[in-house]
Coordinates of C-alpha atoms in Angstrom, one line a residue:
Chain A
M1 CA -19.4 5.8 33.9
Q2 CA -16.1 4.0 34.2
F3 CA -14.0 3.0 31.1
S4 CA -10.5 1.9 30.3
V5 CA -8.2 3.2 27.6
Y6 CA -5.0 1.8 26.3
L7 CA -2.8 4.3 24.5
P8 CA 0.1 2.9 22.4
P9 CA 3.6 4.4 22.5
Q10 CA 2.9 6.2 19.2
A11 CA 0.4 8.4 21.0
E12 CA 3.3 10.2 22.6
H13 CA 4.2 11.6 19.2
H14 CA 0.9 12.1 17.3
P15 CA -2.9 11.3 17.6
V16 CA -3.6 7.6 17.0
P17 CA -6.7 5.9 15.7
A18 CA -8.9 4.0 18.0
V19 CA -10.7 0.7 18.2
Y20 CA -13.8 0.8 20.5
W21 CA -14.4 -2.6 22.2
L22 CA -17.9 -3.4 23.3
S23 CA -18.1 -6.3 25.8
G24 CA -20.7 -8.9 26.4
L25 CA -23.3 -9.7 29.1
T26 CA -22.0 -9.4 32.7
C27 CA -18.8 -7.6 31.7
T28 CA -17.3 -4.3 32.8
D29 CA -14.5 -2.4 31.2
Q30 CA -12.1 -4.8 32.8
N31 CA -12.8 -8.1 31.1
F32 CA -11.3 -7.2 27.7
T33 CA -8.6 -5.1 29.4
T34 CA -7.2 -7.9 31.5
K35 CA -8.1 -11.1 29.5
A36 CA -7.8 -10.4 25.8
G37 CA -4.1 -9.7 25.5
A38 CA -4.8 -7.0 23.0
Q39 CA -2.3 -4.4 24.2
R40 CA 0.8 -6.2 22.8
V41 CA -0.6 -6.0 19.2
A42 CA -2.1 -2.5 19.7
A43 CA 1.3 -1.3 20.8
E44 CA 2.9 -2.6 17.7
L45 CA 0.2 -1.2 15.3
G46 CA -0.3 2.1 17.1
I47 CA -4.0 1.7 18.0
A48 CA -5.7 3.1 21.0
L49 CA -8.1 0.7 22.7
I50 CA -11.3 2.3 24.2
M51 CA -13.0 -0.1 26.5
P52 CA -16.4 1.1 28.0
D53 CA -18.7 -0.6 30.5
T54 CA -21.7 -2.6 29.3
S55 CA -24.4 -0.5 31.1
P56 CA -24.9 2.5 33.3
R57 CA -23.8 1.9 36.9
G58 CA -24.4 3.6 40.2
E59 CA -26.6 4.0 43.3
N60 CA -29.7 5.2 41.5
V61 CA -29.5 3.2 38.3
A62 CA -32.3 0.7 37.8
D63 CA -31.5 -3.0 37.8
D64 CA -33.5 -6.1 37.1
P65 CA -35.5 -6.9 40.2
E66 CA -34.0 -10.4 40.3
A67 CA -30.6 -9.1 39.3
A68 CA -30.7 -11.3 36.1
Y69 CA -27.4 -11.5 34.3
D70 CA -29.0 -10.7 30.9
F71 CA -31.0 -7.6 31.7
G72 CA -30.3 -4.4 33.6
L73 CA -26.8 -3.8 35.1
G74 CA -24.2 -5.4 32.8
A75 CA -26.7 -5.8 30.0
G76 CA -27.4 -2.4 28.4
F77 CA -27.5 -3.9 24.8
Y78 CA -26.0 -0.6 23.4
I79 CA -29.5 0.9 22.8
N80 CA -31.3 3.9 24.1
A81 CA -34.1 2.7 26.4
T82 CA -37.5 4.3 25.9
E83 CA -39.4 2.5 28.7
A84 CA -39.5 3.4 32.4
P85 CA -37.5 3.1 34.5
W86 CA -34.7 2.2 32.1
Q87 CA -34.8 5.3 30.0
A88 CA -33.5 7.5 32.8
H89 CA -30.0 6.0 32.5
Y90 CA -29.9 3.3 29.9
Q91 CA -28.7 5.4 27.0
M92 CA -25.8 3.3 25.9
Y93 CA -26.3 4.0 22.1
D94 CA -25.7 7.7 22.6
Y95 CA -22.9 7.0 25.1
I96 CA -20.9 4.8 22.7
L97 CA -21.7 6.7 19.5
T98 CA -21.0 10.3 20.7
E99 CA -20.6 11.0 24.4
L100 CA -17.6 8.8 25.0
P101 CA -15.8 9.5 21.7
D102 CA -16.3 13.3 22.3
L103 CA -14.7 13.0 25.7
I104 CA -11.9 10.7 24.5
E105 CA -11.0 12.9 21.5
A106 CA -11.1 16.1 23.6
E107 CA -8.9 14.7 26.4
L108 CA -6.5 12.2 24.8
P109 CA -4.3 12.1 21.7
V110 CA -6.9 10.0 19.7
D111 CA -7.7 10.8 16.1
S112 CA -11.3 11.9 15.7
Q113 CA -11.3 10.9 12.0
R114 CA -10.3 7.2 12.3
R115 CA -12.4 5.0 14.5
A116 CA -13.1 1.2 14.3
I117 CA -15.4 -0.8 16.4
S118 CA -15.5 -4.4 17.7
G119 CA -17.1 -6.5 20.3
H120 CA -18.1 -9.8 21.8
S121 CA -21.6 -11.4 22.0
M122 CA -23.9 -8.6 23.1
G123 CA -21.0 -6.3 22.3
G124 CA -20.8 -7.9 18.9
H125 CA -24.4 -7.0 18.4
G126 CA -23.6 -3.4 19.5
A127 CA -20.6 -3.1 17.1
L128 CA -22.5 -4.5 14.1
M129 CA -25.7 -2.5 14.8
L130 CA -23.9 0.8 15.4
S131 CA -21.7 0.4 12.3
L132 CA -24.7 -0.5 10.1
R133 CA -26.6 2.6 11.3
H134 CA -23.5 4.9 11.1
P135 CA -21.2 3.3 8.5
Q136 CA -19.5 6.6 7.8
R137 CA -18.4 6.8 11.5
F138 CA -16.4 3.6 11.5
T139 CA -13.6 2.6 9.1
S140 CA -14.2 -1.1 9.9
V141 CA -16.2 -3.3 12.2
S142 CA -15.5 -6.8 13.6
A143 CA -17.2 -9.1 16.1
F144 CA -16.6 -12.3 18.1
S145 CA -19.7 -14.5 18.6
P146 CA -22.2 -11.6 18.0
I147 CA -25.9 -11.7 18.6
V148 CA -26.8 -11.0 15.0
N149 CA -30.6 -11.1 15.2
P150 CA -31.7 -9.9 18.6
S151 CA -35.3 -9.5 17.6
D152 CA -35.5 -13.2 17.4
C153 CA -33.5 -14.8 20.2
P154 CA -34.2 -15.1 23.9
W155 CA -31.6 -12.6 25.1
G156 CA -32.6 -10.0 22.6
H157 CA -36.3 -10.5 23.0
K158 CA -36.0 -9.9 26.8
A159 CA -33.8 -6.9 26.4
F160 CA -35.6 -5.2 23.6
S161 CA -39.1 -5.7 25.1
G162 CA -37.8 -4.4 28.4
Y163 CA -35.9 -1.4 27.1
L164 CA -37.9 -0.6 23.9
G165 CA -41.4 -1.9 24.6
Q166 CA -43.5 -4.4 22.7
D167 CA -43.5 -2.9 19.2
V168 CA -41.3 -5.3 17.2
A169 CA -41.1 -2.9 14.3
V170 CA -39.0 -0.6 16.6
W171 CA -36.7 -3.5 17.5
K172 CA -35.8 -4.1 13.9
N173 CA -34.1 -0.7 13.8
F174 CA -31.5 -2.1 16.2
D175 CA -31.2 -5.6 14.8
S176 CA -28.2 -6.3 12.5
V177 CA -29.8 -8.9 10.3
E178 CA -32.9 -6.8 9.9
L179 CA -30.9 -3.7 9.1
I180 CA -28.9 -5.5 6.4
R181 CA -32.2 -6.9 5.0
S182 CA -33.6 -3.4 4.8
G183 CA -30.6 -2.2 2.8
A184 CA -28.0 -1.0 5.4
T185 CA -24.4 -1.7 4.3
P186 CA -21.7 -2.1 6.9
P187 CA -18.1 -0.8 6.6
P188 CA -15.6 -3.6 6.0
L189 CA -16.7 -6.5 8.3
L190 CA -15.0 -9.4 9.9
V191 CA -16.7 -11.9 12.2
D192 CA -15.3 -14.9 14.1
Q193 CA -17.7 -17.5 15.6
G194 CA -16.6 -20.7 17.5
T195 CA -18.3 -23.9 16.5
A196 CA -18.3 -25.2 20.1
D197 CA -20.1 -22.0 21.4
S198 CA -23.0 -23.2 23.6
F199 CA -25.0 -20.1 22.7
L200 CA -24.6 -20.5 18.9
E201 CA -27.9 -22.2 18.1
E202 CA -30.3 -20.5 20.4
Q203 CA -28.9 -17.0 20.8
L204 CA -26.3 -16.1 18.2
K205 CA -27.6 -17.6 14.9
T206 CA -24.6 -16.7 12.8
D207 CA -26.0 -18.4 9.8
R208 CA -28.7 -15.7 9.6
L209 CA -26.0 -13.1 9.1
I210 CA -24.3 -15.1 6.5
E211 CA -27.6 -15.7 4.7
V212 CA -28.6 -12.0 4.6
C213 CA -25.2 -10.9 3.5
Q214 CA -25.2 -13.4 0.7
Q215 CA -28.7 -12.2 -0.4
R216 CA -27.3 -8.7 -0.5
D217 CA -24.0 -9.9 -2.1
L218 CA -22.0 -8.0 0.6
P219 CA -18.3 -8.7 0.7
V220 CA -18.0 -9.6 4.4
E221 CA -15.7 -12.2 6.0
I222 CA -17.6 -14.4 8.5
R223 CA -15.4 -17.3 9.8
Y224 CA -16.4 -20.4 11.8
Q225 CA -13.5 -21.4 14.1
A226 CA -13.6 -25.1 14.8
G227 CA -13.7 -26.1 18.5
Y228 CA -13.7 -22.6 20.1
D229 CA -16.3 -21.7 22.7
H230 CA -17.8 -18.4 23.9
S231 CA -15.0 -17.5 26.3
Y232 CA -12.3 -14.8 26.4
Y233 CA -9.8 -17.6 25.5
F234 CA -11.4 -17.5 22.0
I235 CA -11.0 -13.7 21.9
A236 CA -7.3 -13.9 23.1
S237 CA -6.7 -16.4 20.3
F238 CA -7.9 -14.2 17.4
I239 CA -7.8 -10.6 18.7
E240 CA -4.5 -10.1 16.8
S241 CA -6.2 -11.0 13.5
H242 CA -9.0 -8.5 14.3
L243 CA -6.6 -5.7 15.2
R244 CA -4.6 -6.3 12.0
F245 CA -7.8 -6.2 10.0
H246 CA -8.8 -2.9 11.6
A247 CA -5.2 -1.5 11.1
R248 CA -5.4 -2.0 7.4
H249 CA -8.7 -0.1 7.2
L250 CA -7.4 2.6 9.6
G251 CA -4.6 3.2 7.1
L252 CA -1.8 2.0 9.4
R253 CA -0.3 -0.6 7.0
Chain B
M1 CA -4.3 -28.6 45.6
Q2 CA -5.9 -27.0 42.6
F3 CA -4.0 -26.4 39.4
S4 CA -4.8 -25.6 35.8
V5 CA -3.4 -27.3 32.6
Y6 CA -3.5 -26.2 29.0
L7 CA -3.1 -29.0 26.5
P8 CA -2.3 -27.9 23.0
P9 CA -4.0 -29.6 20.0
Q10 CA -0.8 -31.7 19.3
A11 CA -1.5 -33.6 22.6
E12 CA -4.3 -35.4 20.8
H13 CA -1.7 -37.2 18.7
H14 CA 1.4 -37.6 20.9
P15 CA 2.8 -36.6 24.3
V16 CA 3.9 -33.0 24.4
P17 CA 6.5 -31.2 26.5
A18 CA 5.5 -28.9 29.3
V19 CA 6.3 -25.5 30.7
Y20 CA 5.6 -25.2 34.4
W21 CA 4.5 -21.7 35.4
L22 CA 5.1 -20.5 39.0
S23 CA 3.0 -17.5 39.9
G24 CA 3.8 -14.7 42.3
L25 CA 2.6 -13.5 45.7
T26 CA -1.3 -13.5 46.1
C27 CA -1.8 -15.5 42.9
T28 CA -3.7 -18.8 42.4
D29 CA -3.5 -21.0 39.3
Q30 CA -5.9 -18.6 37.6
N31 CA -3.9 -15.4 37.2
F32 CA -1.6 -16.8 34.5
T33 CA -4.4 -18.9 33.0
T34 CA -6.7 -15.9 32.4
K35 CA -4.3 -12.9 32.0
A36 CA -1.1 -14.0 30.2
G37 CA -2.5 -14.9 26.8
A38 CA -0.1 -17.8 26.6
Q39 CA -2.4 -20.4 25.2
R40 CA -2.4 -19.0 21.7
V41 CA 1.4 -19.4 21.4
A42 CA 1.4 -22.7 23.3
A43 CA -1.1 -24.1 20.8
E44 CA 1.1 -23.1 17.9
L45 CA 4.3 -24.5 19.4
G46 CA 2.7 -27.7 20.9
I47 CA 3.5 -27.0 24.6
A48 CA 1.5 -28.0 27.6
L49 CA 1.2 -25.3 30.2
I50 CA 1.1 -26.5 33.9
M51 CA -0.1 -23.8 36.2
P52 CA -0.1 -24.7 39.9
D53 CA -1.2 -22.6 42.9
T54 CA 1.3 -20.6 45.0
S55 CA 0.7 -22.3 48.3
P56 CA -1.3 -25.1 50.0
R57 CA -5.0 -24.2 50.6
G58 CA -7.8 -25.6 52.7
E59 CA -9.6 -25.5 56.0
N60 CA -6.7 -26.8 58.1
V61 CA -3.8 -25.0 56.3
A62 CA -2.0 -22.5 58.5
D63 CA -2.1 -18.8 57.4
D64 CA -0.4 -15.7 58.6
P65 CA -2.3 -14.4 61.7
E66 CA -2.9 -11.1 60.0
A67 CA -3.5 -12.6 56.6
A68 CA -0.5 -10.8 55.1
Y69 CA -0.2 -10.9 51.4
D70 CA 3.4 -11.9 51.5
F71 CA 3.4 -14.9 53.9
G72 CA 1.2 -17.9 54.4
L73 CA -1.6 -18.5 51.9
G74 CA -0.7 -17.3 48.4
A75 CA 3.0 -17.0 49.5
G76 CA 4.5 -20.5 49.7
F77 CA 7.9 -19.4 48.1
Y78 CA 8.3 -22.9 46.5
I79 CA 10.3 -24.3 49.5
N80 CA 9.7 -27.0 52.0
A81 CA 8.9 -25.4 55.4
T82 CA 10.7 -26.9 58.4
E83 CA 9.2 -24.7 61.1
A84 CA 5.8 -25.2 62.9
P85 CA 3.0 -24.8 62.0
W86 CA 4.1 -24.4 58.3
Q87 CA 5.9 -27.6 57.8
A88 CA 2.6 -29.6 58.0
H89 CA 1.4 -28.3 54.6
Y90 CA 3.9 -25.9 53.1
Q91 CA 5.9 -28.4 51.1
M92 CA 5.8 -26.5 47.8
Y93 CA 9.3 -27.5 46.7
D94 CA 8.4 -31.2 46.6
Y95 CA 5.0 -30.5 45.1
I96 CA 6.4 -28.6 42.2
L97 CA 9.5 -30.8 41.7
T98 CA 8.0 -34.2 41.9
E99 CA 4.4 -34.6 43.2
L100 CA 2.7 -32.5 40.5
P101 CA 4.8 -33.7 37.6
D102 CA 4.3 -37.3 38.6
L103 CA 0.5 -36.8 38.6
I104 CA 0.5 -34.8 35.3
E105 CA 2.7 -37.3 33.5
A106 CA 0.7 -40.3 34.7
E107 CA -2.7 -38.8 33.8
L108 CA -2.1 -36.6 30.8
P109 CA -0.3 -36.9 27.4
V110 CA 2.7 -34.9 28.7
D111 CA 6.3 -36.0 28.0
S112 CA 8.2 -36.9 31.2
Q113 CA 11.5 -36.2 29.5
R114 CA 11.0 -32.6 28.4
R115 CA 10.1 -30.0 31.1
A116 CA 10.8 -26.3 31.2
I117 CA 10.0 -23.9 34.0
S118 CA 9.2 -20.2 34.2
G119 CA 7.6 -17.8 36.7
H120 CA 6.9 -14.3 37.9
S121 CA 8.3 -12.5 40.9
M122 CA 8.1 -15.1 43.8
G123 CA 7.5 -17.6 41.0
G124 CA 10.6 -16.3 39.2
H125 CA 12.5 -17.1 42.3
G126 CA 11.0 -20.6 42.4
A127 CA 11.8 -21.3 38.8
L128 CA 15.4 -20.1 39.0
M129 CA 16.0 -21.8 42.3
L130 CA 14.5 -25.2 41.3
S131 CA 16.4 -25.2 38.0
L132 CA 19.7 -24.3 39.7
R133 CA 19.3 -27.2 42.2
H134 CA 18.0 -29.6 39.6
P135 CA 19.4 -28.5 36.2
Q136 CA 19.1 -31.9 34.7
R137 CA 15.3 -31.8 35.3
F138 CA 14.6 -28.7 33.2
T139 CA 15.7 -28.1 29.6
S140 CA 15.4 -24.4 30.1
V141 CA 14.3 -21.8 32.7
S142 CA 12.9 -18.3 32.3
A143 CA 11.6 -15.6 34.7
F144 CA 9.8 -12.3 34.7
S145 CA 10.7 -9.9 37.5
P146 CA 12.2 -12.6 39.7
I147 CA 13.2 -12.3 43.4
V148 CA 16.8 -13.3 42.7
N149 CA 18.3 -12.9 46.2
P150 CA 15.6 -13.7 48.7
S151 CA 18.1 -14.1 51.6
D152 CA 18.6 -10.3 51.4
C153 CA 15.3 -8.6 50.6
P154 CA 12.3 -8.0 52.8
W155 CA 9.9 -10.5 51.1
G156 CA 12.5 -13.3 51.2
H157 CA 13.7 -12.5 54.7
K158 CA 10.2 -12.7 56.1
A159 CA 9.3 -15.9 54.2
F160 CA 12.6 -17.7 54.8
S161 CA 12.7 -16.9 58.5
G162 CA 9.1 -18.0 58.9
Y163 CA 9.3 -21.2 56.9
L164 CA 13.0 -22.2 57.5
G165 CA 13.9 -20.6 60.8
Q166 CA 16.7 -18.2 61.6
D167 CA 19.8 -20.0 60.2
V168 CA 20.8 -17.9 57.2
A169 CA 23.2 -20.6 56.0
V170 CA 20.1 -22.7 55.3
W171 CA 18.4 -19.9 53.4
K172 CA 21.3 -19.8 50.9
N173 CA 20.5 -23.2 49.7
F174 CA 17.3 -21.7 48.2
D175 CA 18.6 -18.4 47.0
S176 CA 19.4 -18.1 43.3
V177 CA 22.2 -15.6 43.6
E178 CA 23.8 -17.6 46.4
L179 CA 23.4 -20.9 44.5
I180 CA 25.2 -19.5 41.5
R181 CA 27.9 -18.0 43.7
S182 CA 28.4 -21.4 45.2
G183 CA 28.9 -23.0 41.8
A184 CA 25.4 -24.1 40.6
T185 CA 24.8 -23.7 36.9
P186 CA 21.4 -23.2 35.4
P187 CA 20.0 -24.7 32.2
P188 CA 19.6 -22.1 29.4
L189 CA 18.3 -19.0 31.2
L190 CA 16.2 -16.0 30.0
V191 CA 15.0 -13.2 32.4
D192 CA 12.9 -10.1 31.6
Q193 CA 12.7 -7.3 34.1
G194 CA 10.8 -4.0 33.7
T195 CA 12.6 -0.8 34.5
A196 CA 9.4 0.8 35.9
D197 CA 8.8 -2.1 38.3
S198 CA 8.2 -0.5 41.8
F199 CA 9.7 -3.6 43.5
L200 CA 12.9 -3.6 41.5
E201 CA 15.2 -1.8 43.9
E202 CA 14.0 -3.1 47.3
Q203 CA 12.9 -6.7 46.5
L204 CA 14.0 -7.9 43.1
K205 CA 17.6 -6.6 42.8
T206 CA 18.2 -8.0 39.2
D207 CA 21.7 -6.5 39.1
R208 CA 22.8 -9.0 41.6
L209 CA 21.9 -11.8 39.3
I210 CA 23.7 -10.1 36.4
E211 CA 26.7 -9.6 38.5
V212 CA 27.0 -13.1 39.8
C213 CA 26.4 -14.6 36.4
Q214 CA 29.2 -12.3 35.0
Q215 CA 31.5 -13.5 37.7
R216 CA 30.9 -17.1 36.8
D217 CA 30.9 -16.2 33.0
L218 CA 27.6 -17.9 32.5
P219 CA 25.9 -17.4 29.1
V220 CA 22.5 -16.2 30.4
E221 CA 20.2 -13.6 28.8
I222 CA 18.9 -11.0 31.3
R223 CA 17.0 -8.1 29.7
Y224 CA 15.8 -4.9 31.1
Q225 CA 12.6 -3.8 29.4
A226 CA 12.1 0.0 29.4
G227 CA 9.0 1.3 31.0
Y228 CA 7.3 -2.0 32.0
D229 CA 6.0 -2.6 35.5
H230 CA 5.4 -5.6 37.7
S231 CA 1.9 -6.4 36.3
Y232 CA 0.5 -9.2 34.1
Y233 CA 0.5 -6.7 31.2
F234 CA 4.3 -7.1 31.2
I235 CA 4.0 -10.9 31.1
A236 CA 1.3 -10.7 28.3
S237 CA 3.7 -8.5 26.3
F238 CA 6.7 -11.0 26.4
I239 CA 5.3 -14.4 27.1
E240 CA 5.5 -15.3 23.4
S241 CA 9.2 -14.6 23.5
H242 CA 9.6 -16.8 26.6
L243 CA 7.6 -19.7 25.1
R244 CA 9.6 -19.6 21.8
F245 CA 12.9 -19.6 23.9
H246 CA 11.6 -22.7 25.8
A247 CA 10.4 -24.3 22.5
R248 CA 13.9 -24.2 21.0
H249 CA 15.4 -26.0 24.1
L250 CA 12.5 -28.4 24.2
G251 CA 13.5 -29.5 20.6
L252 CA 10.3 -28.1 19.1
R253 CA 11.9 -25.9 16.5

């Protein structure tokens, strides 16, 4: 597995907290690294950025037979696959939750007590879902354009049926809207969603997250941003706001 | 020729001033567009960003026989070539100075009276050199890691001898340090140069620009930034400072 890390200058003096960034379909660790412009703000705030890949990679790693962009390589969906042949390598849930942090915190001056998580699209699903299942592990969670209800959208249906099999009851354990409906409570949560996002209606369905959070009376902040699309330009425009949100909950200011 | 333009929201209501960005060796119009994170600040300030390519392109455009990264395609050096076969298409000076602005200002809501110019490395040379030769055309100029004395560094020597021939007296007309030495005065000027830039000593030679500006007693701002290298991460870290500098001289605030 390849990943990127940004360490702020403060890490030369003491361990710093980290924001884990989960990217979306087709991405590697490089998309956020080169396109989001997050390092400038992370340097000011004293936050490490941990930027993993979106799936296993390598010679013997299974891929979609037609190399689809939304399944297989580049599309791990941050879950542990149970179905063959995917279960051999597609264990992204464990990788993000424990394997990668254990390595980072053992090898780098990164504080093991203060982690936040964020992501985009499929990575927004990953960030929300992981923080809902392990709220004590993350001081805060944020997402850009997340897939909030993967059990009931084409991207999620394809991924979950492939990686997890046909039992929809199992899928709900990894679906943010269903987790909240069943009583899970996220750490402090911020979401930005562009109104000009071409995936909003069919895949992202932000209103379902708003609705279930209202039903539970959860104090979350979910913002529609007028005119923004699904691209990294959207992320570059608002990443500073997200990092300042995480900094507050990480105890940085 | 392919180029990119960012129009800020203010352009829906009135013509906006523009910053022309000249990229460095190997770049196209996409490097700054996707990696600098400049749109967020340009949107706030109301500045159009005009991002041209670094050389002519196309089936019949000459390239270096060995496809060197520092000559031919991707390496136009913002001058008009006089030598064969380059002179047929390598007319980047005229393209940046008049052809592209004429097109932009005819087709888009961009103010023809307020232009600033900036660039990186080879593009820093282009921005400085063009503003020194046409100071009335640009309200301000800035550069990251510019090649300030191309007549006397390996990149410039190769490019100028190839595009302009062997007469060094001709080269000096397109060399920022030599232009200032000969009496040219830039518009308000800001330069950032990283101290960990591996090209600083052999190619960039920032001290020569400082020295000749001191000899002329020119009120320029040339900053060494400790620990920064030649990459777009450096640009992403300080582009906000450059755009705010240009905004002041463009009369925006």
